[in-house]
């Protein structure tokens, strides 16, 4: 496959409601949509670097020059036999995994379409539907939170994840457990706590949480192992895991017993597969996290989650949970049984809606061989 043209599209998607976490309030989501053309086929990917360096050091304005100055020149005009072949030269760039993942995703879509196969099947997916959950931002009161939870359960979501932050944690968990004793529930702290909070987490240890996501430092593996030893509830790492090597270190140290795989955070589907395979070989459950993606990124997450080791519901929700309109047709919906159907068409299996893409575009730049 010869790569003839690559386009970067800076998009800004307005959320239907503010998303509040321990990191702050998000009103909209800026990402980079990446289009790759080769031999008459078009592939699409999404880089989940955001407008702000709060979840990750990467932003749209760091990913863009890494793509335009390094990854794109190393890819354009070249002929590759596979995605693995194309990304080999990128190892020279340290970090910048969200930049890499966006371009890699577009190449996966391109190769899958060229072979007339779905992305899910090319990645090694086995399921035709994936179990999905919802991530609920911090609400201003427990009654508000309970009504949100109730609404999402009625839509079919199989598990609820709530964001927590110091002072907005135990009351929320206890409040939900009182009203919904049996639902599948987990919490995400986005690194807002320290080991001084061990008593707080112990106080949740009887609430049958599936997991506690990223309670401590965003780059920490060691201190999470101290916390995990004090708890029966599994710790799950998100921010701290950037690679298969990080995953191995975390599992060897017993820093967590579950891994959240986000393809953007770990540098793409290739690294995601390695983490998945390692966890599967050690019977460690994984699930697919989300970064409030448009339908382009969401399609990739759904395909990845169809791999057999993804045994817990993902943060993969319906398009309408996030945005008034999606930039793909058809938009993603949740089945009444709390699953999402894995597209079977070539590549990502959904069509980019060019009119809607234009509506959310801030700037674009294209590169030709
Ligand atoms: O920590 O998982 C997270 C969104 C943006 C950045 C980080 C996180 C999240 C979410 C939302 O929790 C997941 C989603 O529904 O896309
Ligand atoms: Mg998280």
mmCIF file of C-alpha atoms and ligand atoms in Angstrom:
data_model
loop_
_atom_site.group_PDB
_atom_site.id
_atom_site.type_symbol
_atom_site.label_atom_id
_atom_site.label_comp_id
_atom_site.label_asym_id
_atom_site.label_seq_id
_atom_site.Cartn_x
_atom_site.Cartn_y
_atom_site.Cartn_z
ATOM 1 C CA UNK A 1 0.000 0.000 0.000
ATOM 2 C CA UNK A 2 1.451 3.338 -1.098
ATOM 3 C CA UNK A 3 0.492 6.328 1.058
ATOM 4 C CA UNK A 4 -0.370 9.243 -1.248
ATOM 5 C CA UNK A 5 -1.984 11.875 0.949
ATOM 6 C CA UNK A 6 -2.528 12.600 4.657
ATOM 7 C CA UNK A 7 -4.837 15.225 6.121
ATOM 8 C CA UNK A 8 -5.049 16.543 9.691
ATOM 9 C CA UNK A 9 -8.371 18.015 10.789
ATOM 10 C CA UNK A 10 -8.585 19.859 14.111
ATOM 11 C CA UNK A 11 -12.130 19.388 15.385
ATOM 12 C CA UNK A 12 -14.026 20.846 18.316
ATOM 13 C CA UNK A 13 -17.049 18.857 19.439
ATOM 14 C CA UNK A 14 -19.463 20.510 21.867
ATOM 15 C CA UNK A 15 -20.600 18.161 24.638
ATOM 16 C CA UNK A 16 -24.348 17.898 25.336
ATOM 17 C CA UNK A 17 -23.582 18.543 29.002
ATOM 18 C CA UNK A 18 -20.440 19.566 30.917
ATOM 19 C CA UNK A 19 -18.227 16.635 31.940
ATOM 20 C CA UNK A 20 -16.887 17.216 35.458
ATOM 21 C CA UNK A 21 -13.963 15.214 36.850
ATOM 22 C CA UNK A 22 -11.267 15.715 39.486
ATOM 23 C CA UNK A 23 -9.261 17.306 36.632
ATOM 24 C CA UNK A 24 -11.825 20.050 35.948
ATOM 25 C CA UNK A 25 -14.851 20.807 33.762
ATOM 26 C CA UNK A 26 -14.971 19.963 30.071
ATOM 27 C CA UNK A 27 -17.512 21.742 27.874
ATOM 28 C CA UNK A 28 -16.177 20.552 24.549
ATOM 29 C CA UNK A 29 -13.660 18.096 23.220
ATOM 30 C CA UNK A 30 -10.898 19.022 20.767
ATOM 31 C CA UNK A 31 -9.281 16.157 18.864
ATOM 32 C CA UNK A 32 -7.461 15.619 15.558
ATOM 33 C CA UNK A 33 -9.187 13.591 12.865
ATOM 34 C CA UNK A 34 -6.669 12.020 10.499
ATOM 35 C CA UNK A 35 -7.430 11.025 6.929
ATOM 36 C CA UNK A 36 -5.011 8.853 4.968
ATOM 37 C CA UNK A 37 -5.407 8.142 1.234
ATOM 38 C CA UNK A 38 -3.556 5.418 -0.596
ATOM 39 C CA UNK A 39 -4.213 3.660 -3.887
ATOM 40 C CA UNK A 40 -7.742 5.094 -4.068
ATOM 41 C CA UNK A 41 -8.711 3.914 -0.570
ATOM 42 C CA UNK A 42 -9.406 6.273 2.363
ATOM 43 C CA UNK A 43 -8.682 5.489 6.024
ATOM 44 C CA UNK A 44 -9.819 7.505 9.042
ATOM 45 C CA UNK A 45 -8.397 7.807 12.542
ATOM 46 C CA UNK A 46 -8.778 10.043 15.576
ATOM 47 C CA UNK A 47 -6.066 11.308 17.893
ATOM 48 C CA UNK A 48 -7.499 11.753 21.387
ATOM 49 C CA UNK A 49 -5.012 14.427 22.466
ATOM 50 C CA UNK A 50 -7.296 17.056 23.968
ATOM 51 C CA UNK A 51 -7.243 20.849 23.999
ATOM 52 C CA UNK A 52 -5.792 20.872 27.528
ATOM 53 C CA UNK A 53 -2.807 19.022 29.092
ATOM 54 C CA UNK A 54 -4.813 17.868 32.132
ATOM 55 C CA UNK A 55 -5.380 14.154 31.467
ATOM 56 C CA UNK A 56 -2.153 13.795 29.478
ATOM 57 C CA UNK A 57 0.762 16.084 28.622
ATOM 58 C CA UNK A 58 -0.237 15.725 24.989
ATOM 59 C CA UNK A 59 -2.584 18.269 23.425
ATOM 60 C CA UNK A 60 -3.800 19.050 19.911
ATOM 61 C CA UNK A 61 -0.983 21.595 19.744
ATOM 62 C CA UNK A 62 1.720 19.047 20.673
ATOM 63 C CA UNK A 63 0.363 16.202 18.536
ATOM 64 C CA UNK A 64 0.082 18.348 15.403
ATOM 65 C CA UNK A 65 3.817 19.167 14.968
ATOM 66 C CA UNK A 66 4.841 15.620 15.925
ATOM 67 C CA UNK A 67 2.577 14.373 13.162
ATOM 68 C CA UNK A 68 3.444 17.019 10.561
ATOM 69 C CA UNK A 69 7.167 17.172 11.351
ATOM 70 C CA UNK A 70 7.992 13.505 11.886
ATOM 71 C CA UNK A 71 5.348 10.785 11.556
ATOM 72 C CA UNK A 72 3.761 12.091 8.350
ATOM 73 C CA UNK A 73 7.051 12.707 6.446
ATOM 74 C CA UNK A 74 8.179 9.198 7.448
ATOM 75 C CA UNK A 75 4.947 7.706 6.083
ATOM 76 C CA UNK A 76 4.036 9.750 3.012
ATOM 77 C CA UNK A 77 5.065 8.461 -0.408
ATOM 78 C CA UNK A 78 6.221 5.154 1.080
ATOM 79 C CA UNK A 79 4.836 1.706 0.369
ATOM 80 C CA UNK A 80 4.033 -0.585 3.293
ATOM 81 C CA UNK A 81 3.001 -4.223 3.480
ATOM 82 C CA UNK A 82 1.164 -3.875 6.803
ATOM 83 C CA UNK A 83 0.452 -1.439 9.642
ATOM 84 C CA UNK A 84 3.322 -3.000 11.602
ATOM 85 C CA UNK A 85 5.624 -2.203 8.700
ATOM 86 C CA UNK A 86 4.423 1.422 8.552
ATOM 87 C CA UNK A 87 4.879 2.216 12.248
ATOM 88 C CA UNK A 88 8.379 0.758 12.625
ATOM 89 C CA UNK A 89 10.155 4.057 11.986
ATOM 90 C CA UNK A 90 7.965 5.843 14.556
ATOM 91 C CA UNK A 91 9.726 4.165 17.499
ATOM 92 C CA UNK A 92 12.383 6.859 17.220
ATOM 93 C CA UNK A 93 9.872 9.335 18.603
ATOM 94 C CA UNK A 94 9.660 8.945 22.380
ATOM 95 C CA UNK A 95 6.211 9.339 23.906
ATOM 96 C CA UNK A 96 3.607 11.310 21.915
ATOM 97 C CA UNK A 97 1.492 8.185 21.919
ATOM 98 C CA UNK A 98 -1.781 9.966 21.162
ATOM 99 C CA UNK A 99 -0.224 11.496 18.043
ATOM 100 C CA UNK A 100 1.010 8.054 16.945
ATOM 101 C CA UNK A 101 -2.263 6.311 17.777
ATOM 102 C CA UNK A 102 -4.329 8.659 15.601
ATOM 103 C CA UNK A 103 -2.254 8.075 12.485
ATOM 104 C CA UNK A 104 -1.928 4.367 13.236
ATOM 105 C CA UNK A 105 -5.734 4.102 13.513
ATOM 106 C CA UNK A 106 -6.137 5.692 10.062
ATOM 107 C CA UNK A 107 -3.649 3.162 8.654
ATOM 108 C CA UNK A 108 -5.506 0.245 10.285
ATOM 109 C CA UNK A 109 -8.724 1.481 8.649
ATOM 110 C CA UNK A 110 -6.938 1.899 5.311
ATOM 111 C CA UNK A 111 -5.425 -1.611 5.355
ATOM 112 C CA UNK A 112 -8.682 -3.194 6.535
ATOM 113 C CA UNK A 113 -10.633 -1.466 3.745
ATOM 114 C CA UNK A 114 -8.003 -2.444 1.154
ATOM 115 C CA UNK A 115 -8.465 -6.070 2.227
ATOM 116 C CA UNK A 116 -12.260 -5.707 2.356
ATOM 117 C CA UNK A 117 -12.254 -6.769 6.017
ATOM 118 C CA UNK A 118 -13.679 -5.182 9.117
ATOM 119 C CA UNK A 119 -11.234 -3.505 11.489
ATOM 120 C CA UNK A 120 -12.521 -5.796 14.260
ATOM 121 C CA UNK A 121 -11.606 -8.916 12.294
ATOM 122 C CA UNK A 122 -8.197 -7.513 11.298
ATOM 123 C CA UNK A 123 -7.453 -6.796 14.970
ATOM 124 C CA UNK A 124 -8.439 -10.338 15.949
ATOM 125 C CA UNK A 125 -11.879 -9.534 17.333
ATOM 126 C CA UNK A 126 -14.167 -12.438 18.113
ATOM 127 C CA UNK A 127 -17.386 -10.878 19.411
ATOM 128 C CA UNK A 128 -20.154 -9.394 17.253
ATOM 129 C CA UNK A 129 -21.458 -7.266 20.136
ATOM 130 C CA UNK A 130 -19.528 -5.737 23.031
ATOM 131 C CA UNK A 131 -20.717 -5.014 26.577
ATOM 132 C CA UNK A 132 -20.921 -1.309 27.301
ATOM 133 C CA UNK A 133 -21.095 0.970 30.311
ATOM 134 C CA UNK A 134 -21.260 4.667 30.929
ATOM 135 C CA UNK A 135 -18.913 7.147 32.642
ATOM 136 C CA UNK A 136 -20.815 9.769 34.647
ATOM 137 C CA UNK A 137 -19.124 13.048 35.568
ATOM 138 C CA UNK A 138 -19.360 14.488 39.076
ATOM 139 C CA UNK A 139 -22.904 15.777 39.745
ATOM 140 C CA UNK A 140 -23.750 18.637 42.083
ATOM 141 C CA UNK A 141 -25.951 16.486 44.359
ATOM 142 C CA UNK A 142 -26.661 12.837 45.162
ATOM 143 C CA UNK A 143 -30.300 13.063 43.906
ATOM 144 C CA UNK A 144 -28.998 14.444 40.593
ATOM 145 C CA UNK A 145 -26.525 11.586 40.329
ATOM 146 C CA UNK A 146 -29.191 9.008 41.150
ATOM 147 C CA UNK A 147 -31.476 10.295 38.414
ATOM 148 C CA UNK A 148 -28.615 10.158 35.886
ATOM 149 C CA UNK A 149 -27.799 6.589 36.933
ATOM 150 C CA UNK A 150 -31.459 5.619 36.649
ATOM 151 C CA UNK A 151 -31.693 7.100 33.148
ATOM 152 C CA UNK A 152 -28.618 5.261 31.877
ATOM 153 C CA UNK A 153 -29.738 1.956 33.414
ATOM 154 C CA UNK A 154 -33.075 2.353 31.607
ATOM 155 C CA UNK A 155 -31.144 2.830 28.349
ATOM 156 C CA UNK A 156 -29.570 -0.574 28.969
ATOM 157 C CA UNK A 157 -26.017 0.256 30.078
ATOM 158 C CA UNK A 158 -24.538 -2.745 31.896
ATOM 159 C CA UNK A 159 -22.424 -0.852 34.369
ATOM 160 C CA UNK A 160 -22.084 2.572 35.839
ATOM 161 C CA UNK A 161 -18.797 4.361 36.426
ATOM 162 C CA UNK A 162 -18.803 7.520 38.493
ATOM 163 C CA UNK A 163 -16.074 10.091 38.733
ATOM 164 C CA UNK A 164 -14.941 10.892 42.252
ATOM 165 C CA UNK A 165 -12.812 13.658 43.795
ATOM 166 C CA UNK A 166 -11.839 14.472 47.381
ATOM 167 C CA UNK A 167 -15.031 15.444 49.231
ATOM 168 C CA UNK A 168 -17.208 14.005 46.469
ATOM 169 C CA UNK A 169 -16.625 10.305 46.878
ATOM 170 C CA UNK A 170 -17.965 8.170 49.717
ATOM 171 C CA UNK A 171 -21.384 9.879 49.842
ATOM 172 C CA UNK A 172 -21.838 9.263 46.119
ATOM 173 C CA UNK A 173 -20.880 5.582 46.361
ATOM 174 C CA UNK A 174 -23.055 4.973 49.438
ATOM 175 C CA UNK A 175 -25.924 6.947 47.871
ATOM 176 C CA UNK A 176 -25.878 4.805 44.730
ATOM 177 C CA UNK A 177 -25.504 1.566 46.672
ATOM 178 C CA UNK A 178 -28.531 2.421 48.836
ATOM 179 C CA UNK A 179 -30.736 3.003 45.803
ATOM 180 C CA UNK A 180 -29.181 0.420 43.453
ATOM 181 C CA UNK A 181 -27.682 -2.362 45.615
ATOM 182 C CA UNK A 182 -26.988 -4.777 42.782
ATOM 183 C CA UNK A 183 -25.798 -2.762 39.789
ATOM 184 C CA UNK A 184 -22.300 -3.139 38.406
ATOM 185 C CA UNK A 185 -20.524 -0.044 39.743
ATOM 186 C CA UNK A 186 -16.992 1.354 39.592
ATOM 187 C CA UNK A 187 -15.288 4.658 40.419
ATOM 188 C CA UNK A 188 -12.629 6.750 38.641
ATOM 189 C CA UNK A 189 -10.490 9.205 40.639
ATOM 190 C CA UNK A 190 -8.215 10.472 37.843
ATOM 191 C CA UNK A 191 -5.248 10.603 40.257
ATOM 192 C CA UNK A 192 -6.878 12.835 42.865
ATOM 193 C CA UNK A 193 -5.747 10.943 45.981
ATOM 194 C CA UNK A 194 -2.655 9.861 47.919
ATOM 195 C CA UNK A 195 -1.731 7.008 50.243
ATOM 196 C CA UNK A 196 -3.034 9.176 53.113
ATOM 197 C CA UNK A 197 -6.489 8.297 51.734
ATOM 198 C CA UNK A 198 -6.192 4.566 52.403
ATOM 199 C CA UNK A 199 -8.944 4.820 55.082
ATOM 200 C CA UNK A 200 -11.290 6.381 52.523
ATOM 201 C CA UNK A 201 -10.769 3.521 50.067
ATOM 202 C CA UNK A 202 -11.105 0.952 52.844
ATOM 203 C CA UNK A 203 -14.472 2.540 53.618
ATOM 204 C CA UNK A 204 -15.559 1.583 50.041
ATOM 205 C CA UNK A 205 -14.184 -1.921 50.268
ATOM 206 C CA UNK A 206 -17.570 -3.428 51.207
ATOM 207 C CA UNK A 207 -19.488 -1.628 48.463
ATOM 208 C CA UNK A 208 -18.819 -4.346 45.861
ATOM 209 C CA UNK A 209 -17.160 -1.979 43.409
ATOM 210 C CA UNK A 210 -15.844 -3.731 40.303
ATOM 211 C CA UNK A 211 -12.745 -1.558 40.561
ATOM 212 C CA UNK A 212 -11.218 1.717 41.692
ATOM 213 C CA UNK A 213 -9.650 3.446 38.676
ATOM 214 C CA UNK A 214 -6.420 5.449 38.929
ATOM 215 C CA UNK A 215 -6.693 6.609 42.556
ATOM 216 C CA UNK A 216 -3.059 7.803 42.932
ATOM 217 C CA UNK A 217 -0.442 9.658 40.863
ATOM 218 C CA UNK A 218 -0.974 9.796 37.106
ATOM 219 C CA UNK A 219 2.454 8.322 36.422
ATOM 220 C CA UNK A 220 2.705 6.139 39.509
ATOM 221 C CA UNK A 221 2.977 2.370 39.597
ATOM 222 C CA UNK A 222 4.819 1.788 42.890
ATOM 223 C CA UNK A 223 2.473 3.497 45.377
ATOM 224 C CA UNK A 224 -0.558 1.854 43.780
ATOM 225 C CA UNK A 225 0.962 -1.478 44.833
ATOM 226 C CA UNK A 226 0.916 -0.284 48.456
ATOM 227 C CA UNK A 227 -2.730 0.697 48.114
ATOM 228 C CA UNK A 228 -3.743 -2.530 46.349
ATOM 229 C CA UNK A 229 -2.279 -4.577 49.237
ATOM 230 C CA UNK A 230 -4.659 -2.809 51.640
ATOM 231 C CA UNK A 231 -7.798 -3.438 49.569
ATOM 232 C CA UNK A 232 -9.932 -6.350 48.419
ATOM 233 C CA UNK A 233 -11.444 -4.199 45.658
ATOM 234 C CA UNK A 234 -9.293 -4.355 42.518
ATOM 235 C CA UNK A 235 -7.342 -1.252 41.631
ATOM 236 C CA UNK A 236 -7.429 -0.511 37.872
ATOM 237 C CA UNK A 237 -4.804 1.638 36.182
ATOM 238 C CA UNK A 238 -5.615 4.089 33.407
ATOM 239 C CA UNK A 239 -3.237 7.102 33.237
ATOM 240 C CA UNK A 240 -0.163 5.167 34.495
ATOM 241 C CA UNK A 241 -0.199 2.576 31.724
ATOM 242 C CA UNK A 242 1.430 3.670 28.456
ATOM 243 C CA UNK A 243 2.771 0.370 27.169
ATOM 244 C CA UNK A 244 3.073 -3.389 27.484
ATOM 245 C CA UNK A 245 6.180 -2.792 29.663
ATOM 246 C CA UNK A 246 4.221 -0.566 32.076
ATOM 247 C CA UNK A 247 1.528 -3.246 32.224
ATOM 248 C CA UNK A 248 4.062 -5.928 33.062
ATOM 249 C CA UNK A 249 5.592 -3.768 35.799
ATOM 250 C CA UNK A 250 2.161 -3.029 37.287
ATOM 251 C CA UNK A 251 1.151 -6.695 37.280
ATOM 252 C CA UNK A 252 4.489 -7.886 38.697
ATOM 253 C CA UNK A 253 4.201 -5.346 41.520
ATOM 254 C CA UNK A 254 0.496 -6.151 42.070
ATOM 255 C CA UNK A 255 -0.232 -2.444 41.592
ATOM 256 C CA UNK A 256 -3.556 -3.279 39.970
ATOM 257 C CA UNK A 257 -5.628 -6.309 39.059
ATOM 258 C CA UNK A 258 -7.466 -4.831 36.087
ATOM 259 C CA UNK A 259 -6.230 -2.700 33.180
ATOM 260 C CA UNK A 260 -8.098 0.046 31.316
ATOM 261 C CA UNK A 261 -6.854 -0.022 27.709
ATOM 262 C CA UNK A 262 -7.255 3.193 25.743
ATOM 263 C CA UNK A 263 -5.632 2.876 22.330
ATOM 264 C CA UNK A 264 -4.808 6.601 22.294
ATOM 265 C CA UNK A 265 -3.005 6.536 25.628
ATOM 266 C CA UNK A 266 -0.837 3.523 24.736
ATOM 267 C CA UNK A 267 0.116 4.584 21.205
ATOM 268 C CA UNK A 268 -2.389 2.663 19.130
ATOM 269 C CA UNK A 269 -4.058 -0.653 18.407
ATOM 270 C CA UNK A 270 -0.759 -2.534 18.006
ATOM 271 C CA UNK A 271 0.335 -1.721 21.570
ATOM 272 C CA UNK A 272 -3.241 -2.246 22.802
ATOM 273 C CA UNK A 273 -3.178 -5.773 21.368
ATOM 274 C CA UNK A 274 0.133 -6.502 23.135
ATOM 275 C CA UNK A 275 -1.317 -5.344 26.463
ATOM 276 C CA UNK A 276 -4.461 -7.357 25.818
ATOM 277 C CA UNK A 277 -2.465 -10.503 25.020
ATOM 278 C CA UNK A 278 -0.266 -10.139 28.113
ATOM 279 C CA UNK A 279 -3.296 -9.647 30.368
ATOM 280 C CA UNK A 280 -5.164 -12.544 28.759
ATOM 281 C CA UNK A 281 -2.177 -14.837 29.360
ATOM 282 C CA UNK A 282 -2.262 -13.897 33.053
ATOM 283 C CA UNK A 283 -6.052 -13.960 33.456
ATOM 284 C CA UNK A 284 -6.134 -10.220 34.146
ATOM 285 C CA UNK A 285 -9.390 -8.634 32.916
ATOM 286 C CA UNK A 286 -9.167 -5.632 30.621
ATOM 287 C CA UNK A 287 -11.746 -3.160 29.389
ATOM 288 C CA UNK A 288 -11.753 -0.412 26.796
ATOM 289 C CA UNK A 289 -11.667 3.117 28.178
ATOM 290 C CA UNK A 290 -12.858 6.184 26.316
ATOM 291 C CA UNK A 291 -11.758 9.753 25.635
ATOM 292 C CA UNK A 292 -15.131 11.216 24.615
ATOM 293 C CA UNK A 293 -14.328 10.254 21.026
ATOM 294 C CA UNK A 294 -16.328 11.107 17.945
ATOM 295 C CA UNK A 295 -17.749 8.159 16.026
ATOM 296 C CA UNK A 296 -14.409 7.702 14.235
ATOM 297 C CA UNK A 297 -12.493 6.952 17.428
ATOM 298 C CA UNK A 298 -15.486 5.159 18.921
ATOM 299 C CA UNK A 299 -15.588 2.741 15.977
ATOM 300 C CA UNK A 300 -11.983 1.797 16.728
ATOM 301 C CA UNK A 301 -12.748 1.283 20.421
ATOM 302 C CA UNK A 302 -15.708 -0.973 19.607
ATOM 303 C CA UNK A 303 -13.543 -3.036 17.236
ATOM 304 C CA UNK A 304 -10.786 -3.372 19.848
ATOM 305 C CA UNK A 305 -13.254 -4.327 22.583
ATOM 306 C CA UNK A 306 -14.358 -7.280 20.441
ATOM 307 C CA UNK A 307 -11.097 -9.067 21.327
ATOM 308 C CA UNK A 308 -11.652 -11.948 23.771
ATOM 309 C CA UNK A 309 -9.776 -10.499 26.778
ATOM 310 C CA UNK A 310 -12.102 -7.488 27.020
ATOM 311 C CA UNK A 311 -14.328 -9.163 29.602
ATOM 312 C CA UNK A 312 -15.562 -6.040 31.416
ATOM 313 C CA UNK A 313 -17.939 -3.442 29.906
ATOM 314 C CA UNK A 314 -16.130 -0.515 28.273
ATOM 315 C CA UNK A 315 -16.588 3.255 28.530
ATOM 316 C CA UNK A 316 -18.163 3.009 25.102
ATOM 317 C CA UNK A 317 -21.455 4.852 25.108
ATOM 318 C CA UNK A 318 -23.957 5.950 22.477
ATOM 319 C CA UNK A 319 -23.029 8.974 20.336
ATOM 320 C CA UNK A 320 -25.964 10.924 21.815
ATOM 321 C CA UNK A 321 -24.535 10.561 25.345
ATOM 322 C CA UNK A 322 -21.776 12.928 24.261
ATOM 323 C CA UNK A 323 -22.803 14.968 21.231
ATOM 324 C CA UNK A 324 -25.909 16.456 19.582
ATOM 325 C CA UNK A 325 -24.749 14.925 16.294
ATOM 326 C CA UNK A 326 -21.966 12.543 15.344
ATOM 327 C CA UNK A 327 -19.580 12.834 12.413
ATOM 328 C CA UNK A 328 -20.261 9.253 11.261
ATOM 329 C CA UNK A 329 -23.294 7.497 9.798
ATOM 330 C CA UNK A 330 -24.881 5.608 11.340
ATOM 331 C CA UNK A 331 -24.167 7.042 14.767
ATOM 332 C CA UNK A 332 -23.451 4.600 17.594
ATOM 333 C CA UNK A 333 -26.379 3.359 19.674
ATOM 334 C CA UNK A 334 -26.756 0.983 22.602
ATOM 335 C CA UNK A 335 -28.890 -2.130 22.248
ATOM 336 C CA UNK A 336 -31.543 -2.675 24.950
ATOM 337 C CA UNK A 337 -29.412 -5.500 26.392
ATOM 338 C CA UNK A 338 -26.507 -3.098 27.071
ATOM 339 C CA UNK A 339 -24.371 -4.143 24.150
ATOM 340 C CA UNK A 340 -23.087 -2.249 21.158
ATOM 341 C CA UNK A 341 -23.016 -3.977 17.795
ATOM 342 C CA UNK A 342 -19.567 -4.279 16.231
ATOM 343 C CA UNK A 343 -19.698 -2.904 12.662
ATOM 344 C CA UNK A 344 -19.067 -5.621 10.062
ATOM 345 C CA UNK A 345 -18.457 -3.429 7.001
ATOM 346 C CA UNK A 346 -14.938 -2.817 5.664
ATOM 347 C CA UNK A 347 -12.578 -0.945 8.028
ATOM 348 C CA UNK A 348 -14.255 1.029 10.807
ATOM 349 C CA UNK A 349 -17.574 0.077 9.230
ATOM 350 C CA UNK A 350 -19.195 3.510 9.464
ATOM 351 C CA UNK A 351 -19.186 6.370 6.934
ATOM 352 C CA UNK A 352 -17.733 9.758 7.762
ATOM 353 C CA UNK A 353 -20.442 12.417 7.393
ATOM 354 C CA UNK A 354 -18.525 15.140 5.532
ATOM 355 C CA UNK A 355 -21.147 17.814 6.203
ATOM 356 C CA UNK A 356 -21.052 17.184 9.946
ATOM 357 C CA UNK A 357 -17.250 16.964 9.894
ATOM 358 C CA UNK A 358 -17.175 20.444 8.315
ATOM 359 C CA UNK A 359 -19.462 21.763 11.079
ATOM 360 C CA UNK A 360 -16.941 20.789 13.772
ATOM 361 C CA UNK A 361 -13.740 21.635 11.891
ATOM 362 C CA UNK A 362 -11.469 24.348 13.324
ATOM 363 C CA UNK A 363 -8.579 24.012 10.847
ATOM 364 C CA UNK A 364 -7.186 21.469 8.436
ATOM 365 C CA UNK A 365 -3.861 20.852 6.733
ATOM 366 C CA UNK A 366 -3.002 18.325 4.074
ATOM 367 C CA UNK A 367 0.265 16.757 2.955
ATOM 368 C CA UNK A 368 0.962 15.064 -0.359
ATOM 369 C CA UNK A 369 3.775 12.822 -1.472
HETATM 370 O O1 LIG B 1 -10.321 8.921 32.936
HETATM 371 O O2 LIG B 1 -11.427 7.546 31.790
HETATM 372 C C1 LIG B 1 -11.075 8.703 31.985
HETATM 373 C C2 LIG B 1 -12.812 11.067 29.522
HETATM 374 C C3 LIG B 1 -11.769 11.911 29.190
HETATM 375 C C4 LIG B 1 -10.538 11.728 29.793
HETATM 376 C C5 LIG B 1 -10.353 10.700 30.723
HETATM 377 C C6 LIG B 1 -11.389 9.842 31.055
HETATM 378 C C7 LIG B 1 -12.654 10.052 30.456
HETATM 379 C C8 LIG B 1 -13.846 9.274 30.787
HETATM 380 C C9 LIG B 1 -14.973 9.230 29.773
HETATM 381 O O3 LIG B 1 -14.003 8.694 31.847
HETATM 382 C C10 LIG B 1 -14.976 7.966 28.998
HETATM 383 C C11 LIG B 1 -15.897 8.052 27.793
HETATM 384 O O4 LIG B 1 -17.087 7.846 27.958
HETATM 385 O O5 LIG B 1 -15.390 8.323 26.682
HETATM 386 MG MG1 LIG B 2 -9.948 6.966 33.761
#
